[in-house]
Amino acid sequence: MSKKKSFLAIELQIRVKPDHSGVVTDGVKHSMNPFCEIAVEEAVKLKEKKLMKEVVVVSCGPQQSQETIRTALAMGADRGIHVEVSGKDYETLGPLQVSKILAALAKKEDAQLIILGKQAIDDDCNQTGQMTAALLDWPQGTFASEVSLEKDGIKVVREIDGGLETIKISTPAVLTADLRLNTPRYATLPNIMKAKKKKIANVKPADLGVDLTSRLEVLRVDEPPQRQAGMKVETVDDLVSKLKDAGKV
Amino acid sequence: MAAPFARIFSKSLRQIPRPWGSSCQSGLRSRSTKSLPVMGSDHTSGVVSFPPLQTYSEEESMMKDAVKKYAQERIAPFVSKMDENSAMDEEVIKSLFEQGLMGIEIDPEYGGTGSSFFASILVIEELAKVDPSVSVLCDIQNTLINVLFTKLGTPAQKEKYLSHLSTDMIGSFCLSEAESGSDAFALKTRAEKHKDFYVINGSKMWISNAEHAGVFLVMANVNPSAGYRGITCFIVDRETEGLEIGRKENKLGLRASSTCPVNFDNVKVPESNILGEIGHGYKYAIGMLNEGRIGIAAQMVGLAQGCFDHTVPYTRQRVQFGKRIFDFQGMQHQIAHVATQIEAARLLTYNAARLKEAGRPFIKEACMAKYFSAEVATLTTSKCIEWMGGVGFTKDYPIEKYYRDCKIGTIYEGTTNIQLSTMAKFIDKEFEQ
């Protein structure tokens, strides 16, 4: 059987709101991005079907990222890689940098398949998977709602605006998981205990030869404007006169 | 005096599972995860640092989160129905086993999770926030049944039962009878010896989990003339001829947890089914109940917290006289008072659990935790209904269920009066010259 490994990228989920320079991350509970959870589940499933030999999970971020990796290990991944990025670098860490890191790791680990969540729910960028594929010059199957490994490649059913699109791509490849790909399992208590013994390797971006400087600068972050109360009118004439009053017509 | 102090402290530190340095849950509602400062005992400089009681090892933290998520998604939808029908849903029971929640301290060799007593406490607390009935099912299995088998079982008995207890079989503990509750050792169930088997006759009452249990641990007296020194613990399988499970009680609260009379009519059990030693049953019962006490304390803390968590959001939304009812000083004072009581109850419980894990004396503290938590649960649920006003009084909201569920806390596994008397005995001894 050919040796295969799959790879996952997990980003920390950021909640809470701004002070116009960004989003508050101090003292906020971080958890795994829901789409990344689905990606982990898919990888573990592939391993259980014996189509993949090893599942390695990767997370880029500060010390707290280790917790996310542990959760993935408790779901069934075999080992983890924590790419240490903290402080200023972490605030400006974007899809381009992450995909450079993933590409470097994929080459180092000789991965056959990279599965990511389609987008992170903090920045909604939806770029990392695509950029990683481009950097590696690998085919990509994004917004996957169904994945099946076949002899001559991977069949991916993608959710697109017009409906469902089925494509076949060769390996090695990059996939990004969409909502309906699967339902992630709970980390059962015995698996949480087993995860304790699994290894998490520590790596620095410099070790991978990746330059983390951002090409983007965030100028300002704002909350969406407060919703104004609406008005109810009784007749169409009423509506027209109100619009005229407001200078809209 | 420094030396003995250091020795005691380092002993307790050693017992606490590692690694440190991950999460520290601070406060009830705060959702922050802060990294702990690196802690350790530095004997050379004589400085020993102590983490707060609400400090969990990484796995304990992960388990807490996992159970919280699981309880919200897989148990919460069934709670109301189970309460109304007075029946535990089979799906819920199955998922409890699947998640590894029924064999928390059982060795992985027998299919268990292989974790610690404190992990059980955290699980029981998290489950109780959603449904105290499910929590008690988990509590009895983990703190009574599994412990008895693990501590006292022969290799053959462990082989036969532990792997089932962790994967698909519920156990029941049969001590109380119609005429012996607090006065447990006045039990009348008899076990007569014949050659290499015993014949058990008698009636047990108030047996939790009886509806679904596959195995019963029965306290029966082999030698009534020896009084309580004849009490022996027998393992009785459900299918044994003569064992009859009576009709479920129709209860005020904890309705989804089955509570039945269990009758023994010439039930034959082989000698090999004795758990532990003949005539030592009373010791085992007391020992187990000391630990079970902490589990019940955790259940009551979770119950109070769950009720509180459902109520405060309502007080923050409900507007009367132009402001949130939360903003009235009278309400704020009551809410803060209740929050303090819950925190105190939690700390008593956690401390008792850590003392037990450290192998230190814990009985007085366990009694305090159970007694106090039950009182706090009663106070909290009563207040919560008041804060919710009319809606708190209706079954459309989950609050009234917590109110009904909490009452049993002052009654089972040692009534409040018994707890207080036990504590008093310890206090008396402490002042002995």
XYZ file of C-alpha atoms in Angstrom:
682
model
C 0.000 0.000 0.000
C 1.319 3.412 -0.747
C 2.246 5.445 2.282
C -0.006 8.368 2.792
C -0.213 10.992 5.438
C -2.720 13.745 5.795
C -2.191 17.131 7.169
C -4.481 19.618 8.763
C -4.162 23.270 9.457
C -6.002 24.652 12.415
C -6.278 28.274 13.284
C -7.288 29.734 16.578
C -10.751 31.117 16.638
C -11.023 34.684 17.780
C -14.214 36.074 19.167
C -15.183 39.345 20.843
C -14.961 42.847 19.528
C -12.801 45.756 18.644
C -11.062 48.837 19.780
C -10.703 49.722 16.137
C -7.214 48.335 15.743
C -8.252 44.752 15.769
C -10.019 42.170 17.799
C -9.438 41.501 21.479
C -7.682 38.220 22.010
C -6.566 38.598 25.618
C -8.408 36.397 28.068
C -10.810 35.073 25.469
C -11.475 31.386 25.278
C -10.075 29.998 22.074
C -11.391 26.872 20.456
C -10.896 25.042 17.227
C -12.377 26.637 14.131
C -15.536 24.626 13.323
C -14.450 23.992 9.731
C -11.104 22.762 10.951
C -12.916 20.349 13.269
C -14.638 18.949 10.202
C -11.263 18.692 8.455
C -9.788 16.751 11.410
C -12.790 14.429 11.426
C -12.383 13.712 7.714
C -8.698 12.909 8.112
C -9.354 10.591 11.057
C -12.095 8.879 9.065
C -9.700 8.304 6.157
C -7.204 6.768 8.543
C -9.889 4.531 10.045
C -10.771 3.349 6.546
C -7.081 2.507 6.200
C -6.719 4.862 3.229
C -4.282 7.049 5.129
C -1.429 5.902 7.276
C -0.910 8.825 9.650
C -2.740 11.996 10.582
C -0.570 14.945 11.553
C -2.208 18.113 12.809
C -0.590 21.508 12.550
C -1.394 24.731 14.316
C 0.326 28.098 14.033
C 0.184 30.392 16.978
C 1.159 31.082 20.554
C 1.373 28.628 23.440
C -2.421 28.250 23.591
C -2.440 26.578 20.172
C -1.249 23.446 21.921
C -4.690 23.025 23.490
C -6.276 22.973 20.053
C -3.760 20.398 18.899
C -4.551 18.260 21.955
C -8.237 18.362 21.087
C -7.431 17.160 17.582
C -5.240 14.410 19.041
C -8.138 13.398 21.258
C -10.285 13.093 18.137
C -7.863 10.576 16.696
C -4.942 12.383 15.068
C -1.579 10.675 15.565
C 0.769 13.526 16.260
C 0.913 17.290 16.244
C 3.212 20.050 15.088
C 3.029 23.390 16.831
C 4.525 26.215 14.801
C 5.347 28.871 17.337
C 4.180 32.296 16.337
C 3.541 34.847 19.034
C 3.221 38.494 19.817
C 3.385 40.971 16.956
C 3.993 38.250 14.405
C 0.828 36.477 15.491
C -1.297 39.590 15.133
C -0.231 40.022 11.529
C -0.289 36.308 10.691
C -2.449 35.922 7.616
C -3.306 33.268 5.034
C -0.188 33.962 2.953
C 2.175 33.306 5.849
C 0.249 30.264 7.035
C 0.201 28.737 3.582
C 3.963 29.274 3.249
C 4.401 27.442 6.563
C 2.118 24.618 5.484
C 3.858 24.277 2.134
C 7.240 24.040 3.851
C 5.940 21.451 6.336
C 4.236 19.438 3.619
C 7.525 19.079 1.781
C 9.387 18.262 5.010
C 6.882 15.621 6.116
C 6.292 14.228 2.633
C 2.559 14.610 2.981
C 0.180 13.235 0.409
C -2.921 15.121 1.387
C -3.550 18.412 3.126
C -7.030 19.007 4.528
C -8.022 22.417 5.897
C -11.237 24.055 6.952
C -12.579 26.130 4.092
C -12.229 29.342 6.059
C -11.620 30.609 9.547
C -14.618 32.125 11.234
C -12.613 35.029 12.578
C -11.404 36.595 9.381
C -13.497 34.621 6.853
C -10.555 34.874 4.419
C -11.051 31.568 2.633
C -7.557 31.814 1.139
C -5.188 29.522 3.003
C -6.149 26.303 1.243
C -5.964 27.822 -2.204
C -2.667 29.603 -1.544
C -1.102 26.449 -0.123
C -2.037 24.516 -3.235
C -0.583 27.218 -5.438
C 2.703 27.351 -3.499
C 3.074 23.575 -3.759
C 1.724 23.441 -7.285
C -0.764 20.797 -6.165
C -4.372 20.394 -7.335
C -7.068 21.593 -4.962
C -10.572 20.474 -4.067
C -12.190 23.300 -2.135
C -15.598 23.548 -0.381
C -15.660 19.763 -0.267
C -18.908 18.226 0.905
C -17.933 14.718 -0.119
C -14.519 13.151 -0.569
C -13.705 9.693 -1.853
C -10.279 8.276 -2.517
C -10.106 6.232 -5.681
C -7.336 4.339 -7.414
C -6.523 7.096 -9.865
C -7.134 10.123 -7.704
C -9.558 11.824 -5.380
C -13.181 12.460 -6.279
C -14.427 15.658 -4.664
C -17.972 16.933 -4.630
C -17.826 20.688 -4.167
C -20.539 23.015 -2.958
C -20.640 25.937 -5.327
C -23.078 28.761 -5.896
C -24.795 26.941 -8.704
C -25.184 23.646 -6.862
C -22.792 20.718 -6.604
C -19.726 20.173 -8.759
C -17.885 16.876 -8.924
C -14.218 16.906 -9.854
C -11.410 14.408 -9.857
C -7.943 15.471 -8.852
C -4.662 13.640 -8.595
C -2.596 13.298 -5.446
C -0.825 14.881 -3.709
C -3.580 17.451 -3.239
C -5.106 20.082 -0.972
C -8.721 19.843 0.199
C -10.773 22.349 2.129
C -13.723 21.140 4.181
C -17.185 22.603 3.975
C -19.976 22.322 6.517
C -21.695 19.212 5.234
C -18.607 17.086 4.767
C -19.196 15.269 8.061
C -20.254 15.667 11.685
C -17.184 15.862 13.914
C -17.028 13.289 16.675
C -16.785 14.142 20.348
C -13.465 13.570 21.996
C -14.382 10.697 24.300
C -12.760 10.593 27.713
C -10.585 7.535 26.956
C -9.285 9.291 23.824
C -8.488 12.405 25.804
C -6.366 10.244 28.102
C -4.657 8.598 25.118
C -3.948 12.010 23.576
C -1.731 12.751 26.566
C 0.844 10.302 25.258
C 0.871 11.563 21.677
C 3.727 13.831 20.612
C 3.550 17.488 19.731
C 6.672 18.795 18.014
C 7.692 22.428 18.344
C 8.854 24.260 15.264
C 9.772 27.881 14.561
C 8.858 29.530 11.256
C 12.508 30.489 10.806
C 13.423 26.773 10.901
C 11.208 26.310 7.885
C 12.750 29.245 6.109
C 9.511 31.174 6.126
C 9.415 34.938 6.253
C 6.485 36.138 8.323
C 6.375 39.801 7.340
C 2.931 40.791 6.288
C 2.150 42.524 3.051
C -1.054 43.816 4.580
C -1.644 46.508 7.147
C -4.942 46.717 8.995
C -5.969 50.332 9.051
C -9.146 50.108 11.085
C -11.675 47.644 12.438
C -15.248 48.697 13.050
C -18.390 47.079 14.326
C -21.227 46.928 11.821
C -23.372 50.079 12.184
C -26.153 49.869 14.748
C -29.425 48.801 13.225
C -31.825 51.693 13.138
C -35.445 51.049 13.998
C -37.697 50.713 10.999
C -41.088 52.295 10.443
C -44.337 50.653 9.512
C -46.679 52.402 7.124
C -50.335 51.695 6.373
C -50.628 52.542 2.683
C -48.487 52.975 -0.410
C -49.251 56.720 -0.395
C -47.901 56.871 3.120
C -44.732 55.155 1.965
C -44.233 57.550 -0.945
C -44.741 60.625 1.213
C -42.320 59.314 3.877
C -39.709 58.623 1.221
C -40.199 62.109 -0.211
C -39.800 63.592 3.263
C -36.539 61.758 3.731
C -35.348 63.113 0.418
C -34.990 59.663 -1.081
C -37.229 60.313 -4.081
C 8.321 24.257 62.142
C 9.172 24.835 58.525
C 10.331 21.284 57.786
C 7.120 19.381 58.588
C 5.146 21.985 56.658
C 7.248 21.538 53.545
C 6.911 17.794 53.759
C 3.127 17.922 53.904
C 2.851 20.376 51.083
C 5.177 18.562 48.743
C 3.308 15.349 49.383
C 0.065 16.911 48.252
C 1.756 18.458 45.234
C 3.136 15.119 44.122
C -0.301 13.580 44.120
C -1.800 16.110 41.785
C -1.699 14.931 38.184
C 0.656 16.750 35.829
C 1.260 18.625 33.575
C 0.529 22.060 34.897
C 0.731 25.234 32.960
C -2.376 25.009 30.872
C -5.754 26.331 31.839
C -6.984 27.958 34.993
C -10.734 28.390 35.183
C -11.346 31.562 37.088
C -14.821 32.355 38.329
C -18.219 31.134 37.330
C -19.088 33.058 34.233
C -15.703 34.269 33.071
C -14.784 32.645 29.828
C -11.093 33.310 30.067
C -8.342 30.808 29.731
C -5.181 32.081 31.260
C -1.926 30.190 31.371
C -0.788 29.405 34.878
C 2.476 30.783 36.062
C 4.929 27.921 36.276
C 4.470 26.412 39.679
C 6.528 24.082 41.674
C 8.043 23.619 45.058
C 11.424 25.176 45.351
C 12.851 23.614 48.484
C 16.194 25.354 48.216
C 14.742 28.823 48.602
C 11.936 27.499 50.842
C 9.282 28.970 48.552
C 6.304 26.767 47.711
C 3.638 28.081 45.361
C 0.036 26.932 45.466
C -2.338 26.889 42.571
C -5.947 27.862 43.290
C -8.413 25.029 43.898
C -9.942 25.586 40.499
C -6.821 24.458 38.750
C -7.084 21.497 36.478
C -4.561 19.352 34.713
C -4.716 19.467 30.954
C -6.762 16.289 30.645
C -9.135 17.339 33.404
C -9.676 20.585 31.513
C -10.246 18.820 28.215
C -12.642 16.380 29.819
C -14.624 19.172 31.394
C -14.989 20.882 28.006
C -15.785 17.661 26.186
C -18.497 16.684 28.679
C -19.939 20.186 28.652
C -20.292 20.072 24.871
C -21.635 16.534 24.904
C -24.175 17.302 27.634
C -25.449 20.354 25.797
C -25.844 18.528 22.498
C -26.732 14.965 23.429
C -28.536 15.227 26.776
C -30.201 18.661 26.944
C -32.779 17.890 24.219
C -34.084 14.910 26.212
C -34.226 16.401 29.701
C -37.767 17.669 29.717
C -39.231 14.537 28.191
C -37.333 12.222 30.530
C -38.567 14.186 33.511
C -42.162 14.067 32.399
C -42.141 10.369 31.554
C -40.061 9.504 34.585
C -37.798 7.459 32.319
C -34.172 7.670 31.220
C -33.810 7.602 27.461
C -31.916 4.579 26.133
C -30.005 6.792 23.719
C -28.713 8.888 26.593
C -27.544 5.828 28.510
C -25.826 4.464 25.422
C -24.035 7.715 24.713
C -22.839 7.927 28.322
C -21.052 4.624 27.821
C -19.773 5.631 24.374
C -18.190 8.754 25.761
C -16.370 6.738 28.401
C -18.247 8.478 31.207
C -19.262 5.301 33.010
C -15.785 3.970 33.649
C -13.786 7.083 34.406
C -11.457 5.552 36.958
C -11.498 2.030 35.532
C -8.203 0.876 34.085
C -7.976 0.975 30.262
C -7.152 -2.720 30.478
C -10.847 -3.203 31.290
C -12.030 -0.675 28.717
C -12.168 2.230 31.134
C -10.824 5.737 30.807
C -8.078 5.331 33.402
C -8.463 8.805 34.799
C -8.685 10.227 38.308
C -11.300 10.703 41.008
C -11.220 14.450 40.432
C -12.023 13.895 36.760
C -15.133 11.973 37.892
C -16.096 14.890 40.098
C -15.756 17.335 37.211
C -17.827 15.079 34.950
C -20.553 14.696 37.567
C -20.666 18.459 38.048
C -20.872 19.192 34.313
C -23.607 16.610 33.774
C -25.628 17.961 36.697
C -25.667 21.407 35.133
C -27.777 19.908 32.357
C -29.620 17.054 34.114
C -29.062 15.982 37.724
C -30.754 12.634 36.990
C -28.162 11.719 34.382
C -25.491 12.985 36.730
C -26.592 10.676 39.553
C -26.570 7.672 37.229
C -22.984 8.508 36.331
C -22.108 9.269 39.973
C -23.367 5.971 41.410
C -21.612 3.977 38.727
C -18.286 5.739 39.129
C -18.067 6.500 42.836
C -19.837 3.443 44.285
C -20.040 0.464 41.951
C -16.764 0.779 40.049
C -14.809 1.635 43.169
C -16.142 -1.381 45.085
C -15.199 -3.741 42.286
C -11.813 -2.149 41.710
C -10.844 -2.084 45.392
C -12.324 -5.386 46.534
C -12.747 -7.546 43.474
C -10.814 -10.757 42.976
C -9.091 -10.970 39.586
C -11.896 -13.213 38.383
C -14.601 -10.815 39.537
C -12.812 -7.838 38.009
C -12.408 -9.738 34.770
C -16.068 -10.593 34.676
C -17.563 -7.259 35.611
C -15.249 -4.293 35.129
C -15.109 -4.450 31.359
C -18.898 -4.519 31.239
C -19.321 -1.765 33.771
C -17.205 0.513 31.617
C -18.900 -0.330 28.332
C -22.469 -1.500 28.626
C -23.650 -2.479 32.082
C -25.093 -0.322 34.840
C -24.743 -1.318 38.492
C -26.938 -0.727 41.536
C -25.990 -0.526 45.191
C -28.535 -2.153 47.539
C -28.243 -1.106 51.162
C -31.399 0.665 52.305
C -34.554 -1.135 53.330
C -38.036 -0.090 54.333
C -37.060 -0.272 57.997
C -33.449 0.828 57.723
C -32.379 4.059 56.039
C -30.083 6.158 58.185
C -29.914 3.206 60.566
C -28.364 1.230 57.729
C -26.836 -1.507 59.828
C -30.218 -2.554 61.143
C -30.825 -4.134 57.757
C -32.793 -7.360 57.770
C -31.925 -8.972 54.447
C -30.551 -12.407 55.264
C -28.000 -14.561 53.484
C -28.019 -18.170 54.680
C -25.031 -20.328 53.973
C -25.498 -23.717 52.337
C -22.330 -25.609 51.416
C -20.772 -23.402 48.725
C -23.626 -21.044 48.075
C -25.805 -18.543 49.916
C -29.555 -18.000 49.795
C -30.617 -14.373 50.054
C -34.034 -13.336 51.334
C -35.276 -9.817 51.925
C -36.398 -6.560 50.421
C -34.411 -3.517 49.536
C -35.904 -0.084 48.923
C -34.945 3.157 47.206
C -32.511 1.454 44.880
C -31.308 3.867 42.203
C -30.593 2.697 38.650
C -32.510 -0.515 39.405
C -34.566 -0.316 36.233
C -31.521 -0.623 33.988
C -28.952 -2.287 36.199
C -27.337 -5.509 35.069
C -25.657 -6.191 38.379
C -26.617 -5.517 41.985
C -24.270 -5.159 44.944
C -26.408 -6.410 47.811
C -25.663 -5.893 51.495
C -27.052 -8.859 53.384
C -26.402 -10.265 56.833
C -24.937 -13.771 57.034
C -24.972 -13.813 60.820
C -27.638 -11.650 62.473
C -26.476 -12.636 65.953
C -23.208 -10.813 65.233
C -25.152 -7.650 64.483
C -23.597 -5.418 61.854
C -20.448 -7.538 61.809
C -22.373 -10.076 59.794
C -23.105 -7.736 56.915
C -21.573 -9.004 53.707
C -21.520 -7.661 50.176
C -22.851 -9.996 47.479
C -22.685 -9.631 43.712
C -26.057 -10.577 42.253
C -26.679 -10.632 38.505
C -29.973 -9.280 37.298
C -31.144 -12.545 35.733
C -30.670 -14.524 38.938
C -33.826 -16.413 39.791
C -35.755 -14.892 42.680
C -34.528 -11.350 42.115
C -37.494 -9.143 41.426
C -37.432 -5.456 40.615
C -40.477 -3.665 41.926
C -42.434 -0.795 40.500
C -40.561 2.483 39.969
C -41.297 5.184 42.535
C -43.205 8.224 41.303
C -40.905 10.936 42.626
C -40.902 14.678 43.143
C -37.547 15.141 41.493
C -34.712 13.251 39.806
C -37.576 11.543 38.030
C -35.552 10.248 35.096
C -33.414 8.287 37.543
C -35.196 5.017 38.325
C -35.726 4.274 42.012
C -37.250 0.874 42.746
C -37.777 -1.662 45.491
C -35.779 -4.839 44.852
C -37.011 -8.104 46.323
C -34.961 -11.212 46.991
C -36.925 -14.460 47.180
C -34.593 -17.378 47.831
C -31.958 -15.955 45.549
C -29.019 -18.333 45.231
C -25.554 -16.859 44.847
C -22.320 -18.842 44.769
C -19.700 -18.204 47.427
C -17.472 -16.777 44.740
C -19.908 -13.893 44.436
C -18.950 -12.417 47.757
C -17.212 -9.098 47.216
C -14.430 -8.620 49.720
C -14.624 -10.468 53.018
C -17.507 -11.947 54.948
C -18.735 -9.687 57.705
C -16.846 -6.666 56.399
C -19.736 -5.250 54.409
C -20.406 -2.492 56.901
C -16.848 -1.200 56.526
C -17.112 -1.167 52.753
C -20.442 0.623 52.852
C -19.118 3.380 55.092
C -15.936 3.727 53.078
C -17.730 3.951 49.783
C -20.303 6.397 51.040
C -17.567 8.708 52.273
C -16.367 9.011 48.688
C -19.831 8.985 47.172
C -20.592 11.954 49.349
C -18.157 14.099 47.376
C -19.824 12.970 44.176
C -23.219 14.061 45.453
C -21.715 17.381 46.528
C -20.484 17.824 42.955
C -23.938 16.967 41.661
C -25.546 19.596 43.882
C -22.981 22.220 42.879
C -23.619 21.483 39.206
C -27.374 21.608 39.779
C -27.125 24.996 41.478
C -24.824 26.341 38.794
C -26.974 25.081 35.950
C -30.067 26.653 37.469
C -28.238 29.915 38.112
C -26.895 29.985 34.551
C -30.401 29.669 33.161
C -31.745 32.425 35.345
C -29.275 35.303 35.246
C -29.605 35.896 31.476
C -33.339 36.296 32.022
C -32.782 38.910 34.731
C -30.523 40.786 32.356
C -33.164 40.871 29.673
C -36.347 41.386 31.595
C -37.195 45.080 31.889
C -39.561 46.488 34.479
C -39.998 50.089 35.553
C -37.679 51.093 32.721
C -34.661 49.064 33.721
C -33.388 45.499 33.749
C -34.518 43.651 36.844
C -30.846 42.737 37.310
C -30.164 46.426 37.900
C -32.297 46.671 41.003
C -30.058 46.653 44.037
C -32.281 44.178 45.852
C -31.833 41.709 43.018
C -28.112 42.350 42.712
C -27.543 41.626 46.369
C -29.514 38.392 46.232
C -27.769 37.249 43.054
C -24.322 38.044 44.423
C -25.126 36.226 47.653
C -26.199 33.093 45.810
C -23.160 33.244 43.535
C -20.940 33.366 46.620
C -22.668 30.367 48.161
C -22.213 28.325 44.989
C -18.541 29.241 44.797
C -18.032 28.260 48.439
C -19.811 24.948 47.880
C -17.658 24.264 44.839
C -14.453 24.971 46.705
C -15.485 22.694 49.584
C -16.191 19.963 47.056
C -12.975 20.372 45.083
C -10.918 20.508 48.240
C -12.500 17.354 49.611
C -11.782 15.637 46.298
C -8.152 16.752 46.214
C -7.693 15.705 49.867
C -8.952 12.259 49.030
C -6.664 12.020 46.014
C -3.750 13.086 48.171
C -4.474 10.222 50.542
C -5.143 12.602 53.397
C -8.058 12.427 55.835
C -11.124 13.768 54.098
C -14.247 12.458 55.814
C -15.134 15.582 57.759
C -14.527 17.740 54.674
C -16.581 15.403 52.501
C -19.493 15.661 54.952
C -19.164 19.429 54.943
C -19.133 19.530 51.162
C -22.230 17.349 50.788
C -24.207 19.067 53.530
C -23.334 22.551 52.342
C -23.827 21.889 48.617
C -27.275 20.427 49.205
C -28.284 23.486 51.218
C -26.862 25.792 48.544
C -28.750 23.945 45.829
C -31.984 24.399 47.749
C -31.331 28.094 48.285
C -30.261 28.700 44.682
C -33.179 26.963 43.036
C -35.689 28.601 45.329
C -34.257 32.046 44.651
C -34.026 31.411 40.919
C -37.726 30.717 40.689
C -38.403 33.998 42.483
C -36.098 35.922 40.162
C -37.798 34.436 37.122
C -41.188 35.414 38.456
C -44.211 33.816 36.858
C -42.291 32.025 34.135
C -40.123 30.380 36.766
C -43.224 28.693 38.072
C -44.134 27.102 34.720
C -42.880 23.893 33.220
C -42.040 25.697 30.002
C -38.841 26.833 31.639
C -36.264 24.459 33.127
C -36.037 26.246 36.490
C -38.837 24.471 38.335
C -37.224 21.113 37.530
C -34.019 22.122 39.297
C -36.125 23.172 42.295
C -37.744 19.751 42.474
C -34.474 17.914 41.851
C -32.480 19.637 44.573
C -34.476 18.349 47.536
C -33.076 14.841 47.380
C -29.607 16.276 48.021
C -30.381 16.746 51.705
C -31.744 13.211 51.948
C -29.850 10.540 50.044
C -26.368 9.155 50.626
C -26.541 10.346 54.206
C -29.150 12.821 55.372
C -28.138 16.298 56.427
C -28.606 15.381 60.080
C -26.335 12.390 59.718
C -23.688 14.544 58.025
C -23.855 17.064 60.842
C -23.594 14.365 63.512
C -20.604 12.848 61.751
C -18.883 16.210 61.560
C -19.603 16.802 65.235
C -17.917 13.517 66.123
C -14.774 14.642 64.334
C -14.869 18.038 65.984
C -15.265 16.406 69.366
C -12.156 14.314 68.732
C -10.149 17.304 67.558
C -10.555 18.929 70.947
C -9.628 15.822 72.891
C -6.629 16.449 75.166
